[in-house]
Short mmCIF file of C-alpha atoms in Angstrom, two decimals:
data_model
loop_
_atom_site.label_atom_id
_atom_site.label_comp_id
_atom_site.label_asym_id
_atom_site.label_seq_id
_atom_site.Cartn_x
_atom_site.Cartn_y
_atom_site.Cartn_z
CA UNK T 8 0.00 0.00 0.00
CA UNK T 9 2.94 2.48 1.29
CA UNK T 10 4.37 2.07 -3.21
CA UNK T 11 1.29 2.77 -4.40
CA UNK T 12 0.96 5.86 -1.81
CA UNK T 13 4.35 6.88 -2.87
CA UNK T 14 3.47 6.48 -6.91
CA UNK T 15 0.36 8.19 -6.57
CA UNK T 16 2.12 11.06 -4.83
CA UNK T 17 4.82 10.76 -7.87
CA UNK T 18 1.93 11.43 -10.45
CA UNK T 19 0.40 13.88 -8.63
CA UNK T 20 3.79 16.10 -8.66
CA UNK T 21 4.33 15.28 -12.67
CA UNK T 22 0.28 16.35 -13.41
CA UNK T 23 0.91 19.46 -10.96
CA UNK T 24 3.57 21.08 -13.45
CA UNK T 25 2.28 20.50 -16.77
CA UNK T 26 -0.95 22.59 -17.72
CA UNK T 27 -1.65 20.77 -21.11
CA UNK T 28 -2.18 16.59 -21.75
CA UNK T 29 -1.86 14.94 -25.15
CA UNK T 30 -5.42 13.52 -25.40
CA UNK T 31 -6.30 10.26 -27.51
CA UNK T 32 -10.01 9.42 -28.20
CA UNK T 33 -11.51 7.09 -31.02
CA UNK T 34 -13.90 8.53 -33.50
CA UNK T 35 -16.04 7.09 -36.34
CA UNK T 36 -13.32 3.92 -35.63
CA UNK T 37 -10.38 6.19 -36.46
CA UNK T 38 -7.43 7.52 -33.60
CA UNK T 39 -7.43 10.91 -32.93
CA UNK T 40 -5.35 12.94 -30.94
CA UNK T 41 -5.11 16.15 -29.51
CA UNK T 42 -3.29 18.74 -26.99
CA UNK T 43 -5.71 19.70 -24.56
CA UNK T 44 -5.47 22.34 -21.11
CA UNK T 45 -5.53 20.00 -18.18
CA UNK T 46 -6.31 20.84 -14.78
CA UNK T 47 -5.85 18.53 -11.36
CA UNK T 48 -6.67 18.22 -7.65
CA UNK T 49 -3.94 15.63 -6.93
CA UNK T 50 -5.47 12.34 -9.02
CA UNK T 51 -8.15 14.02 -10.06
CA UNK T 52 -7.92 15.28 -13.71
CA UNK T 53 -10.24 17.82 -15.74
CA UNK T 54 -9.73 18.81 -19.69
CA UNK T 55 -11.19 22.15 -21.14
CA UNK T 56 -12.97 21.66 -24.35
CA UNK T 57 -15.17 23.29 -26.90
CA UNK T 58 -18.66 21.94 -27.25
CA UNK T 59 -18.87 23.16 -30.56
CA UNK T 60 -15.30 21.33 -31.29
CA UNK T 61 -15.75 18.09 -29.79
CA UNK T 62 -17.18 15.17 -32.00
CA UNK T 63 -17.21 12.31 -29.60
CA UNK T 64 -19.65 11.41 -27.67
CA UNK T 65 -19.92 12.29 -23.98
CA UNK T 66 -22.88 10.00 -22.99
CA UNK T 67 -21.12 6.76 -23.27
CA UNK T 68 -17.96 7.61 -20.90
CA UNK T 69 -16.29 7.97 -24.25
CA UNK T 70 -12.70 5.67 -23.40
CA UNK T 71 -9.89 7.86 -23.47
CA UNK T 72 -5.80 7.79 -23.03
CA UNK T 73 -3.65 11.09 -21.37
CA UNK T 74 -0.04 11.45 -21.76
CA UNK T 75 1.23 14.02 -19.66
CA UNK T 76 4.60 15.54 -19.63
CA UNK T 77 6.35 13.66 -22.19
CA UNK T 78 8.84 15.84 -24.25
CA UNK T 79 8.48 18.59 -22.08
CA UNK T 80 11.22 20.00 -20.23
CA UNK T 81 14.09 17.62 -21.42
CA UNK T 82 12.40 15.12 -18.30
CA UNK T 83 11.75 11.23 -18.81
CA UNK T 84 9.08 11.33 -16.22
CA UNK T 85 6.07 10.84 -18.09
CA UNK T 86 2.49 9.94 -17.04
CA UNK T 87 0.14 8.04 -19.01
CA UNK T 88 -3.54 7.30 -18.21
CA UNK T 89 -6.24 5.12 -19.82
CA UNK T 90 -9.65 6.23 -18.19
CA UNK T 91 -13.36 7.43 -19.23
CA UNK T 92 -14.35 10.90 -19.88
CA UNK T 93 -17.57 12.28 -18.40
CA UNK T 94 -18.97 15.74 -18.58
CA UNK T 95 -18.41 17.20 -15.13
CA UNK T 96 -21.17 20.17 -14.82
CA UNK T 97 -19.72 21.58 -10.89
CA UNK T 98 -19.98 25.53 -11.23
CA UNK T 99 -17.23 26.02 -8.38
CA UNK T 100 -15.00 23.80 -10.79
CA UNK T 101 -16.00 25.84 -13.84
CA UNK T 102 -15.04 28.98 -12.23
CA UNK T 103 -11.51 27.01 -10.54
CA UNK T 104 -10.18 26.06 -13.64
CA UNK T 105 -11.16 29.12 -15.99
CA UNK T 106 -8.26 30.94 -17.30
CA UNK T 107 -7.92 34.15 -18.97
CA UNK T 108 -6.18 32.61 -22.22
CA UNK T 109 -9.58 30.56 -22.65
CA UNK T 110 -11.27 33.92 -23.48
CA UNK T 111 -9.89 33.54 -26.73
CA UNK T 112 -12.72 30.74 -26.83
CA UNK T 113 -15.02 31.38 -25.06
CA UNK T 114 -16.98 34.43 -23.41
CA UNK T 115 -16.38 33.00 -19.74
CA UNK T 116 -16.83 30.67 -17.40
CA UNK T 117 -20.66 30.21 -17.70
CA UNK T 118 -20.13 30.33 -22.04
CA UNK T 119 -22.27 26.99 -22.48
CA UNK T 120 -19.61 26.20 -24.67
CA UNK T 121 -17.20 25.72 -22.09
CA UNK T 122 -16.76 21.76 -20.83
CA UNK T 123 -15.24 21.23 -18.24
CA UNK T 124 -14.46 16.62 -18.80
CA UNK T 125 -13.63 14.81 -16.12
CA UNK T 126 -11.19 11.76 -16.59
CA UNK T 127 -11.98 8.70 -14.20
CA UNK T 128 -8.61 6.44 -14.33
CA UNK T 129 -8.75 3.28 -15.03
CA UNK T 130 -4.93 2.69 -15.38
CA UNK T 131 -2.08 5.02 -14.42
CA UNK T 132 1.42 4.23 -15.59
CA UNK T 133 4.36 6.67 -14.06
CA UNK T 134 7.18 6.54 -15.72
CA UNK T 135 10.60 7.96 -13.65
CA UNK T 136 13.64 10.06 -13.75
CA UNK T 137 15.33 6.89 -14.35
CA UNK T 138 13.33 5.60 -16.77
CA UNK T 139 11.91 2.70 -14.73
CA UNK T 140 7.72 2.05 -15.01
CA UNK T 141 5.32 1.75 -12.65
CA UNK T 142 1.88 0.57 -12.90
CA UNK T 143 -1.29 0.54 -11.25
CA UNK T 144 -5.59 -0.19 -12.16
CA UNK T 145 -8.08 1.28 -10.48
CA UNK T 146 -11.81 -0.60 -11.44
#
């Protein structure tokens, strides 16, 4: 229990300094990636989208894959994260996680445009300064 405490921590720190995740979905049975603002409460990760962008659909906890930090800051930690993606519709959230830059978007945090997705984890795998990989699931 005390390594997963201690790799969950590890996650945590890697989501905490990277504001963006490389986001994969499946659509009309084709891959499809993008580069998405991410925000996080420890494990708990939101993405910012456009309702008028987004083709996938959010009633069926559309499956989804996060890659966080990869590339970024000449580090080899990396996070990546296989979940479900729900529509999360909190207005404290909305109004945490707005950002001016998303004004180029949208008019502001109550623009019903502006979804705020909510990824439940299904698998987290860390991988370290060293290079080493750790893995947990979460069902």
């Amino acid at each position: 229990m005390e390594a997963k405490f201690a790799m969950e921590h590890e996650v945590a720190k890697i989501l905490d300094h990277h504001e963006y995740a490389a986001v994969a979905t499946v659509e009309n049975q084709k891959p499809r990636l993008r580069r998405m603002p991410k925000y996080n409460k420890g494990l708990s990760i939101y993405l910012v989208a456009n309702r008028k962008s987004q083709t996938w659909d959010l009633e069926s906890k559309t499956p989804v894959s996060l890659l966080v930090g990869h590339g970024e800051n000449d580090s080899r930690e990396t996070v990546e994260i296989d979940g479900k993606l729900s529509v999360n519709t909190e207005e404290a959230l909305r109004q945490q996680i707005w950002r001016e830059e998303f004004s180029a978007d949208f008019s502001g945090p109550d623009d019903p445009d502006y979804l705020i997705l909510q990824v439940k984890a299904i698998r987290v795998e860390l991988t370290d300064k060293d290079g080493q990989k750790h893995e947990w699931f979460d069902y």
